[in-house]
Short mmCIF file of C-alpha atoms in Angstrom, two decimals:
data_model
loop_
_atom_site.label_atom_id
_atom_site.label_comp_id
_atom_site.label_asym_id
_atom_site.label_seq_id
_atom_site.Cartn_x
_atom_site.Cartn_y
_atom_site.Cartn_z
CA UNK A 7 2.22 3.43 -9.53
CA UNK A 8 4.39 6.22 -7.89
CA UNK A 9 8.93 6.29 -8.23
CA UNK A 10 10.83 6.59 -5.03
CA UNK A 11 11.94 9.98 -5.78
CA UNK A 12 7.61 11.21 -6.10
CA UNK A 13 6.67 9.04 -2.96
CA UNK A 14 10.20 10.42 -0.96
CA UNK A 15 8.36 14.43 -2.55
CA UNK A 16 5.01 13.27 -1.02
CA UNK A 17 7.10 12.28 1.91
CA UNK A 18 7.51 16.06 2.90
CA UNK A 19 6.16 18.52 4.22
CA UNK A 20 4.86 21.41 3.01
CA UNK A 21 2.75 24.55 2.75
CA UNK A 22 -0.38 22.83 2.86
CA UNK A 23 0.07 22.24 6.80
CA UNK A 24 -2.54 22.23 9.75
CA UNK A 25 -2.37 23.85 12.50
CA UNK A 26 -0.66 22.87 15.01
CA UNK A 27 -1.67 21.63 18.45
CA UNK A 28 -0.09 20.79 21.56
CA UNK A 29 1.48 17.28 21.57
CA UNK A 30 -1.35 14.82 23.68
CA UNK A 31 -3.87 17.38 23.08
CA UNK A 32 -7.32 17.96 20.70
CA UNK A 33 -9.62 20.15 20.28
CA UNK A 34 -12.29 16.65 19.59
CA UNK A 35 -12.59 13.68 21.78
CA UNK A 36 -14.69 10.72 20.62
CA UNK A 37 -16.99 9.33 23.38
CA UNK A 38 -16.31 5.27 22.20
CA UNK A 39 -14.22 3.49 21.02
CA UNK A 40 -13.02 3.86 17.06
CA UNK A 41 -13.39 1.50 14.60
CA UNK A 42 -11.42 1.47 11.65
CA UNK A 43 -11.91 -0.97 8.55
CA UNK A 44 -8.77 -2.12 7.56
CA UNK A 45 -8.33 -3.79 4.12
CA UNK A 46 -5.81 -5.84 4.35
CA UNK A 47 -5.58 -9.66 5.51
CA UNK A 48 -4.92 -10.12 9.44
CA UNK A 49 -1.43 -10.00 10.32
CA UNK A 50 0.03 -8.80 7.18
CA UNK A 51 1.98 -5.24 7.86
CA UNK A 52 -0.29 -2.61 6.80
CA UNK A 53 -2.73 -4.40 9.63
CA UNK A 54 -0.03 -4.95 12.22
CA UNK A 55 0.81 -1.68 11.72
CA UNK A 56 -2.72 0.84 12.09
CA UNK A 57 -3.14 -1.27 15.05
CA UNK A 58 0.38 0.27 16.78
CA UNK A 59 -0.48 3.86 15.70
CA UNK A 60 -4.06 2.72 16.93
CA UNK A 61 -2.24 2.76 20.56
CA UNK A 62 -0.72 6.13 19.98
CA UNK A 63 -3.69 7.12 18.84
CA UNK A 64 -6.03 5.98 21.38
CA UNK A 65 -4.03 7.81 24.34
CA UNK A 66 -4.03 11.02 22.71
CA UNK A 67 -8.35 10.58 21.59
CA UNK A 68 -8.89 9.35 24.76
CA UNK A 69 -11.06 6.14 23.25
CA UNK A 70 -9.43 2.61 22.16
CA UNK A 71 -9.07 1.87 18.93
CA UNK A 72 -10.71 -0.89 17.04
CA UNK A 73 -9.53 -2.04 14.49
CA UNK A 74 -11.97 -4.26 11.74
CA UNK A 75 -10.46 -6.71 8.87
CA UNK A 76 -12.71 -5.72 5.60
CA UNK A 77 -10.52 -7.08 3.35
CA UNK A 78 -12.08 -7.97 -0.64
CA UNK A 79 -12.69 -5.76 -3.33
CA UNK A 80 -9.23 -6.07 -3.92
CA UNK A 81 -8.26 -3.88 -1.42
CA UNK A 82 -11.23 -1.51 -2.09
CA UNK A 83 -13.33 -2.58 0.68
CA UNK A 84 -12.57 -1.26 4.04
CA UNK A 85 -12.89 2.59 2.66
CA UNK A 86 -16.12 1.35 0.92
CA UNK A 87 -18.04 0.09 4.24
CA UNK A 88 -17.82 3.61 5.50
CA UNK A 89 -20.50 4.91 3.42
CA UNK A 90 -22.78 4.19 5.21
CA UNK A 91 -21.03 5.34 8.14
CA UNK A 92 -21.89 8.78 10.23
CA UNK A 93 -19.62 11.72 9.60
CA UNK A 94 -18.94 11.93 13.46
CA UNK A 95 -14.98 10.15 13.85
CA UNK A 96 -16.27 7.00 15.53
CA UNK A 97 -15.91 4.88 11.77
CA UNK A 98 -12.73 5.34 10.03
CA UNK A 99 -10.75 2.69 7.11
CA UNK A 100 -7.43 3.05 6.02
CA UNK A 101 -7.52 3.76 1.50
CA UNK A 102 -4.59 2.08 -0.48
CA UNK A 103 -3.97 3.40 -3.07
CA UNK A 104 -6.28 0.81 -5.72
CA UNK A 105 -9.07 2.24 -4.14
CA UNK A 106 -8.41 5.43 -6.87
CA UNK A 107 -7.54 2.67 -9.37
CA UNK A 108 -9.88 -0.09 -8.89
CA UNK A 109 -13.91 2.90 -10.30
CA UNK A 110 -11.50 2.74 -13.12
CA UNK A 111 -12.07 -0.68 -14.34
CA UNK A 112 -14.69 -1.71 -12.08
CA UNK A 113 -18.19 0.00 -11.41
CA UNK A 114 -18.64 1.01 -7.73
CA UNK A 115 -20.81 2.89 -5.55
CA UNK A 116 -19.28 4.76 -4.35
CA UNK A 117 -16.85 7.44 -5.91
CA UNK A 118 -13.08 8.06 -3.78
CA UNK A 119 -12.69 11.80 -4.84
CA UNK A 120 -16.33 12.98 -3.53
CA UNK A 121 -17.92 9.72 -1.23
CA UNK A 122 -14.56 10.63 1.79
CA UNK A 123 -12.52 12.82 4.18
CA UNK A 124 -9.38 12.33 3.36
CA UNK A 125 -7.37 12.69 6.87
CA UNK A 126 -3.37 11.74 6.87
CA UNK A 127 -1.42 9.44 4.76
CA UNK A 128 0.23 6.08 7.00
CA UNK A 129 3.17 5.24 4.61
CA UNK A 130 3.77 3.50 1.56
CA UNK A 131 5.40 -0.01 0.11
CA UNK A 132 8.06 -0.90 -1.46
CA UNK A 133 8.13 -3.44 -4.05
CA UNK A 134 9.97 -6.41 -4.99
CA UNK A 135 10.65 -8.73 -7.15
CA UNK A 136 11.02 -12.81 -5.14
CA UNK A 137 11.70 -16.14 -5.14
CA UNK A 138 12.11 -18.77 -2.58
CA UNK A 139 15.37 -19.75 -1.91
CA UNK A 140 14.97 -22.77 -3.06
CA UNK A 141 13.78 -21.76 -6.87
CA UNK A 142 16.21 -21.94 -9.83
CA UNK A 143 16.52 -18.66 -10.79
CA UNK A 144 19.34 -16.67 -9.63
CA UNK A 145 18.56 -14.09 -11.55
CA UNK A 146 16.57 -12.08 -13.10
CA UNK A 147 17.16 -12.29 -16.62
CA UNK A 148 15.94 -16.35 -15.97
CA UNK A 149 12.73 -15.76 -14.70
CA UNK A 150 11.95 -13.89 -18.12
CA UNK A 151 13.41 -16.35 -20.02
CA UNK A 152 11.52 -18.47 -18.11
CA UNK A 153 9.06 -16.89 -19.11
CA UNK A 154 9.61 -16.59 -23.29
CA UNK A 155 10.05 -19.99 -22.93
CA UNK A 156 6.55 -21.31 -20.86
CA UNK A 157 4.31 -18.89 -21.06
CA UNK A 158 2.19 -18.96 -18.37
CA UNK A 159 3.34 -21.69 -16.46
CA UNK A 160 4.37 -19.93 -13.55
CA UNK A 161 2.58 -18.19 -11.41
CA UNK A 162 3.16 -14.79 -8.78
CA UNK A 163 1.46 -13.69 -5.83
CA UNK A 164 0.27 -10.10 -4.71
CA UNK A 165 -2.21 -9.02 -2.64
CA UNK A 166 -5.33 -8.35 -5.61
CA UNK A 167 -5.72 -7.64 -8.72
CA UNK A 168 -5.31 -4.06 -10.34
CA UNK A 169 -3.31 -3.36 -7.44
CA UNK A 170 0.57 -2.67 -7.98
CA UNK A 171 1.99 -5.68 -8.01
CA UNK A 172 0.20 -6.58 -10.79
CA UNK A 173 -0.09 -4.00 -12.72
CA UNK A 174 3.75 -3.32 -12.17
CA UNK A 175 4.25 -6.94 -13.74
CA UNK A 176 1.72 -6.01 -16.91
CA UNK A 177 4.77 -3.22 -17.07
CA UNK A 178 7.56 -6.19 -16.39
CA UNK A 179 6.08 -8.89 -18.92
CA UNK A 180 4.98 -5.72 -21.97
CA UNK A 181 8.26 -4.77 -21.81
CA UNK A 182 9.90 -8.00 -22.19
CA UNK A 183 7.89 -10.39 -23.48
CA UNK A 184 7.01 -13.17 -20.91
CA UNK A 185 4.05 -14.27 -19.80
CA UNK A 186 3.31 -15.02 -16.18
CA UNK A 187 -0.21 -16.47 -14.06
CA UNK A 188 -0.95 -13.43 -11.64
CA UNK A 189 -2.97 -15.31 -8.54
CA UNK A 190 -3.98 -12.84 -6.51
CA UNK A 191 -4.72 -12.83 -2.61
CA UNK A 192 -5.91 -10.88 0.73
CA UNK A 193 -2.97 -10.01 1.74
CA UNK A 194 0.53 -9.67 2.51
CA UNK A 195 0.73 -12.90 5.31
CA UNK A 196 -1.42 -15.24 2.80
CA UNK A 197 0.75 -14.91 0.42
CA UNK A 198 4.18 -14.76 1.70
CA UNK A 199 2.80 -18.50 3.29
CA UNK A 200 1.64 -19.42 -0.80
CA UNK A 201 5.46 -18.80 -1.49
CA UNK A 202 6.71 -20.48 1.50
CA UNK A 203 4.41 -23.91 0.65
CA UNK A 204 4.90 -23.69 -3.38
CA UNK A 205 1.33 -22.29 -4.11
CA UNK A 206 2.63 -19.61 -6.21
CA UNK A 207 6.78 -19.04 -7.93
CA UNK A 208 7.54 -15.97 -7.26
CA UNK A 209 6.29 -12.83 -5.20
CA UNK A 210 5.58 -9.07 -7.08
CA UNK A 211 4.54 -7.07 -4.15
CA UNK A 212 5.78 -5.19 -1.33
CA UNK A 213 8.53 -5.58 0.99
CA UNK A 214 6.61 -8.70 3.53
CA UNK A 215 8.93 -10.32 2.11
CA UNK A 216 11.71 -9.10 3.74
CA UNK A 217 12.48 -10.76 7.07
CA UNK A 218 12.57 -14.13 4.00
CA UNK A 219 15.45 -12.32 2.51
CA UNK A 220 16.62 -11.33 5.80
CA UNK A 221 16.74 -14.96 7.39
CA UNK A 222 17.48 -16.70 4.02
CA UNK A 223 14.00 -18.38 2.97
CA UNK A 224 13.65 -16.21 0.00
CA UNK A 225 15.81 -14.42 -2.37
CA UNK A 226 15.14 -11.36 -3.93
CA UNK A 227 15.60 -11.15 -7.92
CA UNK A 228 14.50 -7.09 -8.00
CA UNK A 229 14.00 -4.09 -7.13
CA UNK A 230 11.35 -1.81 -8.11
CA UNK A 231 12.59 1.26 -7.29
CA UNK A 232 14.21 3.53 -8.86
CA UNK A 233 16.95 3.20 -7.18
CA UNK A 234 19.54 0.49 -5.22
CA UNK A 235 17.69 0.17 -1.46
CA UNK A 236 20.43 0.35 0.81
CA UNK A 237 19.78 -2.42 3.11
CA UNK A 238 19.63 -4.41 -0.09
CA UNK A 239 22.60 -2.73 -2.25
CA UNK A 240 23.93 -5.61 -4.51
CA UNK A 241 20.37 -6.98 -5.83
CA UNK A 242 19.96 -4.63 -8.74
CA UNK A 243 16.75 -2.47 -9.73
CA UNK A 244 14.35 -3.40 -12.68
CA UNK A 245 15.21 -0.32 -14.83
CA UNK A 246 18.57 -1.43 -13.99
CA UNK A 247 18.13 -4.73 -16.40
CA UNK A 248 15.93 -3.20 -18.81
CA UNK A 249 13.29 -3.07 -17.51
CA UNK A 250 11.43 0.72 -17.25
CA UNK A 251 9.23 -0.12 -14.55
CA UNK A 252 8.73 1.02 -11.00
CA UNK A 253 5.71 0.78 -8.18
CA UNK A 254 5.21 2.05 -4.51
CA UNK A 255 1.72 1.60 -3.47
CA UNK A 256 1.19 4.75 -0.05
CA UNK A 257 -2.25 4.37 1.99
CA UNK A 258 -3.85 6.47 4.29
CA UNK A 259 -6.51 7.84 6.81
CA UNK A 260 -9.46 8.32 5.66
CA UNK A 261 -13.20 9.40 6.72
CA UNK A 262 -16.74 9.23 5.53
CA UNK A 263 -17.39 12.14 3.92
CA UNK A 264 -19.03 15.20 5.19
CA UNK A 265 -16.75 15.30 8.21
CA UNK A 266 -16.55 18.81 10.60
CA UNK A 267 -13.42 19.61 10.44
CA UNK A 268 -12.02 20.34 14.07
CA UNK A 269 -12.93 16.68 13.93
CA UNK A 270 -10.49 15.37 11.35
CA UNK A 271 -8.04 17.86 12.93
CA UNK A 272 -7.93 16.38 16.22
CA UNK A 273 -7.74 13.12 14.69
CA UNK A 274 -5.13 14.19 11.23
CA UNK A 275 -3.18 15.33 14.62
CA UNK A 276 -3.15 11.97 16.79
CA UNK A 277 -2.38 10.26 13.81
CA UNK A 278 1.09 12.65 13.10
CA UNK A 279 2.50 12.11 16.26
CA UNK A 280 1.94 8.65 16.33
CA UNK A 281 3.80 8.22 13.03
CA UNK A 282 6.14 10.44 15.02
CA UNK A 283 7.38 7.14 18.02
CA UNK A 284 10.31 5.14 17.42
CA UNK A 285 8.93 1.49 17.35
CA UNK A 286 6.35 2.55 14.88
CA UNK A 287 9.39 3.35 12.24
CA UNK A 288 11.26 0.75 13.84
CA UNK A 289 8.69 -1.64 12.13
CA UNK A 290 8.33 0.46 9.07
CA UNK A 291 11.99 -0.28 8.77
CA UNK A 292 11.93 -4.14 8.83
CA UNK A 293 9.90 -3.82 5.55
CA UNK A 294 11.44 -0.91 4.23
CA UNK A 295 9.02 1.63 4.73
CA UNK A 296 9.08 4.94 4.85
CA UNK A 297 6.33 8.04 7.39
CA UNK A 298 4.44 9.16 4.94
CA UNK A 299 3.42 12.47 6.45
CA UNK A 300 0.07 13.60 4.27
CA UNK A 301 -1.93 16.55 6.32
CA UNK A 302 -5.91 16.36 4.73
CA UNK A 303 -5.00 18.95 2.63
CA UNK A 304 -2.49 16.97 1.39
CA UNK A 305 -3.59 13.66 0.77
CA UNK A 306 -6.06 15.14 -1.36
CA UNK A 307 -4.40 16.92 -3.28
CA UNK A 308 -1.93 13.59 -3.60
CA UNK A 309 -6.14 12.00 -4.75
CA UNK A 310 -7.09 13.89 -6.80
CA UNK A 311 -3.74 14.14 -9.34
CA UNK A 312 -3.01 9.90 -8.78
CA UNK A 313 -7.13 9.41 -9.40
CA UNK A 314 -5.86 11.41 -12.77
CA UNK A 315 -3.15 10.54 -13.84
CA UNK A 316 -2.94 6.56 -13.04
CA UNK A 317 -6.17 6.13 -15.94
CA UNK A 318 -4.01 5.75 -19.02
CA UNK A 319 -2.02 3.32 -17.48
CA UNK A 320 -4.86 1.10 -16.47
CA UNK A 321 -5.96 1.49 -20.32
CA UNK A 322 -2.62 0.67 -21.20
CA UNK A 323 -3.12 -2.70 -18.83
CA UNK A 324 -6.46 -3.17 -20.87
CA UNK A 325 -8.14 -2.87 -16.91
CA UNK A 326 -10.22 -0.03 -18.58
CA UNK A 327 -11.45 1.25 -21.42
CA UNK A 328 -10.49 4.56 -22.77
#
């Protein structure tokens, strides 16, 4: 998992910046609509975000961008669909960070570092623990106490097995002695509805819950960030509550392996332009997200580093073998 400080550093520009073309120009133009496989459920933050970016990308590249939902396999199905795609830029996928974890604990027919072309970082999720406003717990300590008194009685929703939410809660349980039951969903739209309909007792995942906190339907018990979030300045972090756990989870655009450099560059520049649109950033702000500017070289460097660094955490969580 990534600290907010680490995430902020990753979001910055570096000397690895790709060559810059004039605004609105591209060296490569697709011959037909571009399909982007989305690993998360329709209507979720990531789905809406990609569709909004696609509006500008369509204008820059001159072809429609079609977002195709491929939820499943803990958010790794979408990039896995690229194995049979031509490396011509016509078929892409949104890759969540779980694609860099999954192969450590589940046999796959793809390798995250060998089978994909890394194109552009997009954004990342801000994590927290949230309950309905009618829940009996007013503070995180009360929820932890309930999980210790009646182990596994209370369940929580996340975006999938092995995702940041589950790993975050495994660390919370190890740190506190509480035990809860994990209920995985395909995406934020599903687990948000599950919480509102009392199918789960709380959420441990990204801030798709933020609008529901703002309208009074939900309450944050703790932020899984390194420092307090300005928008919710009265909400303590897990660290402040003595639980040294921080969770963030970036995602980006990848393509099949072997894509020509000029195609990669054109797609990257189109997404970079789209990420600068005010309406896109205004949407992300609703869910406490920031743009994650990563060019192809930077994105690959991040993936290679994280793939190695995350394995000890997965072993600690009991998901991977040493």
